[in-house]
Short mmCIF file of C-alpha atoms in Angstrom, two decimals:
data_model
loop_
_atom_site.label_atom_id
_atom_site.label_comp_id
_atom_site.label_asym_id
_atom_site.label_seq_id
_atom_site.Cartn_x
_atom_site.Cartn_y
_atom_site.Cartn_z
CA MET A 732 103.35 97.50 121.90
CA THR A 733 106.47 99.25 120.68
CA LYS A 734 108.42 98.77 117.47
CA SER A 735 110.81 96.39 119.27
CA ASP A 736 107.89 94.35 120.67
CA LEU A 737 106.57 94.06 117.14
CA ILE A 738 109.96 92.88 115.91
CA LEU A 739 110.17 90.27 118.69
CA ARG A 740 106.68 89.04 117.86
CA LEU A 741 107.58 88.65 114.18
CA ALA A 742 110.75 86.81 115.17
CA GLU A 743 108.58 84.31 117.05
CA LEU A 744 106.30 83.85 114.07
CA TYR A 745 109.18 83.54 111.60
CA PRO A 746 112.00 81.75 113.44
CA HIS A 747 113.81 81.07 110.15
CA LEU A 748 114.25 84.79 109.43
CA LEU A 749 117.23 86.75 110.70
CA GLN A 750 116.41 89.36 113.32
CA ARG A 751 118.27 91.86 111.16
CA ASP A 752 115.97 91.16 108.23
CA ILE A 753 112.88 91.49 110.40
CA GLU A 754 114.12 94.87 111.56
CA ARG A 755 114.59 95.89 107.94
CA ILE A 756 111.13 94.70 107.00
CA VAL A 757 109.46 96.73 109.74
CA GLY A 758 111.70 99.72 109.00
CA THR A 759 110.93 99.55 105.28
CA VAL A 760 107.17 99.44 105.82
CA PHE A 761 107.14 102.60 107.93
CA ASP A 762 109.80 104.39 105.87
CA GLU A 763 107.74 103.79 102.74
CA ILE A 764 104.60 105.18 104.37
CA THR A 765 106.58 108.19 105.65
CA ASN A 766 108.15 108.86 102.25
CA ALA A 767 104.80 108.60 100.48
CA LEU A 768 103.28 111.14 102.87
CA ALA A 769 106.31 113.41 102.49
CA ARG A 770 105.65 113.37 98.70
CA GLY A 771 102.06 114.27 99.44
CA ASN A 772 100.73 110.85 98.42
CA ARG A 773 97.98 108.91 100.08
CA VAL A 774 98.63 105.46 101.57
CA GLU A 775 95.67 103.10 101.52
CA LEU A 776 96.01 99.84 103.40
CA ARG A 777 92.85 97.81 102.90
CA GLY A 778 91.47 96.36 106.09
CA PHE A 779 93.70 98.59 108.20
CA GLY A 780 93.23 102.23 107.27
CA ALA A 781 94.44 105.10 105.15
CA PHE A 782 97.09 107.75 105.76
CA SER A 783 96.85 111.09 104.03
CA VAL A 784 98.17 114.62 104.33
CA LYS A 785 95.84 117.47 105.18
CA GLN A 786 96.57 121.07 104.49
CA ARG A 787 96.02 123.65 107.20
CA GLU A 788 95.64 127.18 105.87
CA ALA A 789 97.79 130.04 107.09
CA ARG A 790 95.99 131.86 109.87
CA GLN A 791 96.32 134.61 112.38
CA GLY A 792 97.07 132.95 115.71
CA ARG A 793 97.70 134.33 119.13
CA ASN A 794 100.45 133.84 121.65
CA PRO A 795 98.42 132.29 124.47
CA ARG A 796 100.65 133.83 127.12
CA THR A 797 100.79 137.41 125.90
CA GLY A 798 97.69 137.52 123.76
CA GLU A 799 99.82 138.99 121.02
CA PRO A 800 98.72 138.10 117.44
CA VAL A 801 101.17 135.94 115.45
CA ALA A 802 101.07 134.85 111.84
CA VAL A 803 100.87 131.06 111.54
CA ASP A 804 102.08 129.69 108.22
CA GLU A 805 100.21 127.22 106.09
CA LYS A 806 101.15 123.69 107.14
CA PHE A 807 100.62 120.05 106.27
CA VAL A 808 99.64 117.45 108.83
CA PRO A 809 99.57 113.64 108.58
CA PHE A 810 96.11 112.15 109.05
CA PHE A 811 94.90 108.58 109.60
CA LYS A 812 91.45 107.21 108.97
CA THR A 813 90.69 103.77 110.36
CA GLY A 814 89.58 101.21 107.77
CA LYS A 815 86.07 99.77 107.92
CA GLN A 816 87.26 96.29 108.72
CA LEU A 817 89.50 97.34 111.62
CA ARG A 818 86.83 99.71 112.96
CA ASP A 819 84.39 96.81 112.95
CA ARG A 820 86.85 94.46 114.63
CA LEU A 821 87.60 97.04 117.35
CA ASN A 822 83.93 96.87 118.18
CA GLY A 823 83.57 93.14 118.46
CA GLY A 824 82.79 92.48 114.82
CA ASP A 825 84.53 89.74 112.89
CA GLY A 826 85.68 92.19 110.23
CA GLU A 827 84.03 90.12 107.53
CA MET A 828 83.20 92.97 105.20
CA ASP A 829 83.66 93.33 101.47
CA ASP A 830 85.96 96.21 101.95
CA MET B 35 101.73 116.58 93.36
CA THR B 36 101.55 113.04 92.04
CA ASP B 37 98.27 111.41 92.90
CA THR B 38 99.64 107.88 93.18
CA THR B 39 98.12 106.05 96.08
CA VAL B 40 100.49 103.73 97.89
CA THR B 41 99.00 100.33 98.70
CA ARG B 42 99.95 97.07 100.41
CA ALA B 43 101.36 95.94 97.06
CA HIS B 44 103.78 98.91 96.98
CA LEU B 45 104.93 98.15 100.51
CA ALA B 46 105.45 94.50 99.60
CA GLU B 47 107.50 95.53 96.57
CA ALA B 48 109.66 97.80 98.73
CA VAL B 49 110.27 94.96 101.21
CA TYR B 50 111.12 92.67 98.28
CA GLN B 51 113.66 95.18 96.93
CA GLU B 52 115.11 96.03 100.30
CA VAL B 53 115.32 92.70 102.09
CA GLY B 54 115.51 90.15 99.32
CA LEU B 55 112.79 87.75 100.44
CA SER B 56 110.57 86.30 97.74
CA ARG B 57 107.71 88.46 96.47
CA ASN B 58 105.25 86.15 98.20
CA ASP B 59 107.00 86.24 101.54
CA SER B 60 107.39 90.02 101.30
CA ALA B 61 103.67 90.45 100.73
CA GLN B 62 102.88 88.09 103.59
CA LEU B 63 105.21 89.91 105.98
CA VAL B 64 103.60 93.27 105.19
CA ASP B 65 100.20 91.74 105.95
CA VAL B 66 101.47 90.23 109.20
CA VAL B 67 103.01 93.54 110.34
CA LEU B 68 99.66 95.28 109.89
CA GLU B 69 97.73 92.37 111.37
CA GLU B 70 99.88 92.25 114.51
CA ILE B 71 99.39 95.98 115.03
CA GLY B 72 95.65 95.49 114.51
CA GLN B 73 95.53 92.62 116.99
CA ALA B 74 97.34 94.63 119.65
CA LEU B 75 94.87 97.49 119.18
CA ILE B 76 91.87 95.16 119.29
CA SER B 77 93.16 93.81 122.61
CA GLY B 78 93.18 97.42 123.83
CA GLU B 79 96.93 97.90 123.75
CA MET B 80 98.51 101.13 122.58
CA VAL B 81 100.98 100.79 119.70
CA LYS B 82 103.99 103.11 119.65
CA LEU B 83 106.22 103.17 116.60
CA SER B 84 109.19 105.39 117.26
CA SER B 85 109.81 108.13 114.68
CA PHE B 86 106.50 107.26 113.02
CA GLY B 87 103.65 107.72 115.47
CA SER B 88 101.33 106.01 117.90
CA PHE B 89 97.93 104.38 117.68
CA GLN B 90 95.59 104.37 120.63
CA VAL B 91 92.11 102.99 121.17
CA ARG B 92 89.65 105.33 122.87
CA SER B 93 86.28 104.35 124.23
CA LYS B 94 83.43 106.68 123.42
CA ALA B 95 80.36 106.88 125.63
CA GLU B 96 76.86 106.75 124.20
CA ARG B 97 75.55 110.11 123.04
CA ILE B 98 72.55 111.49 121.26
CA GLY B 99 73.14 112.27 117.63
CA ARG B 100 70.83 113.60 114.98
CA ASN B 101 70.02 112.36 111.55
CA PRO B 102 71.15 115.38 109.54
CA LYS B 103 68.55 114.74 106.85
CA THR B 104 65.45 114.25 108.98
CA GLY B 105 66.52 116.07 112.15
CA GLU B 106 65.46 113.00 114.08
CA GLU B 107 67.33 112.23 117.30
CA VAL B 108 69.12 108.88 117.35
CA PRO B 109 71.25 107.36 120.07
CA ILE B 110 74.86 106.71 119.01
CA SER B 111 75.95 103.56 120.79
CA PRO B 112 79.15 103.43 122.83
CA ARG B 113 82.05 102.40 120.63
CA ARG B 114 85.80 102.15 120.39
CA VAL B 115 87.68 104.41 118.01
CA LEU B 116 91.27 104.46 116.90
CA VAL B 117 93.34 107.61 117.21
CA PHE B 118 96.65 108.10 115.40
CA ARG B 119 99.17 110.67 116.58
CA ALA B 120 102.01 111.36 114.19
CA SER B 121 105.48 111.69 115.71
CA HIS B 122 107.41 114.92 115.35
CA VAL B 123 109.73 113.22 112.90
CA LEU B 124 106.79 112.35 110.62
CA LYS B 125 105.20 115.79 110.99
CA ASP B 126 108.48 117.48 110.11
CA LYS B 127 109.03 115.31 107.06
CA VAL B 128 105.53 115.95 105.77
CA ASN B 129 106.07 119.68 106.18
CA ARG B 130 109.59 120.18 105.02
CA THR B 131 109.19 118.41 101.73
CA ARG B 132 105.82 119.89 100.88
CA LYS B 133 106.70 123.47 101.67
CA GLY B 134 109.57 123.99 99.29
CA GLY B 135 107.68 121.90 96.73
CA ALA B 136 105.04 122.48 94.09
CA SER B 137 103.23 125.20 96.02
CA GLY B 138 106.08 127.48 94.93
CA HIS B 139 106.59 129.11 98.28
CA GLY B 140 108.74 132.10 97.47
CA ALA B 141 110.78 132.52 100.59
CA ALA B 142 112.60 135.81 100.09
#
């Protein structure tokens, strides 16, 4: 499923909404998550999962081709942890959990 | 940085502000977006959201684990796990903003 498949699916479910509005809804959801992560905030979506930012320390790396040591700067990477309910549903559960 | 956690309610509010549906409809649409992605993943489909990232379901075989407290060997049953890969756009945004930020990186 791609973003456009998702938009088409929502258009089927909500025939009274304009396609343009559906596009904006989907865009807004992912822009908001992106912006929150860019600010360093955590995004917790109950029943789905949580996005966070993890810090990777600066380290001494190596150019794999030449074997030459290179300094790798500290960096931040987006991270996703699947929510309990979705994890359960992926494994045949009904997702009926408190959390 | 700020330790505000963004929730479904924040996303619904953003949709409300941005699109102009009612607050109720905005909240429902946010739920449906996440639910449709969840459903696709449960059916084993990969979900690719351009400039955000992709979600993929991986099947893990059974393996022998160990109870870290007792040292006892326990079989870990085969299961499906979800893997998220952030797009380059998302990775760049997370890095660019944080680097110049509060950490006070003094680039000479």
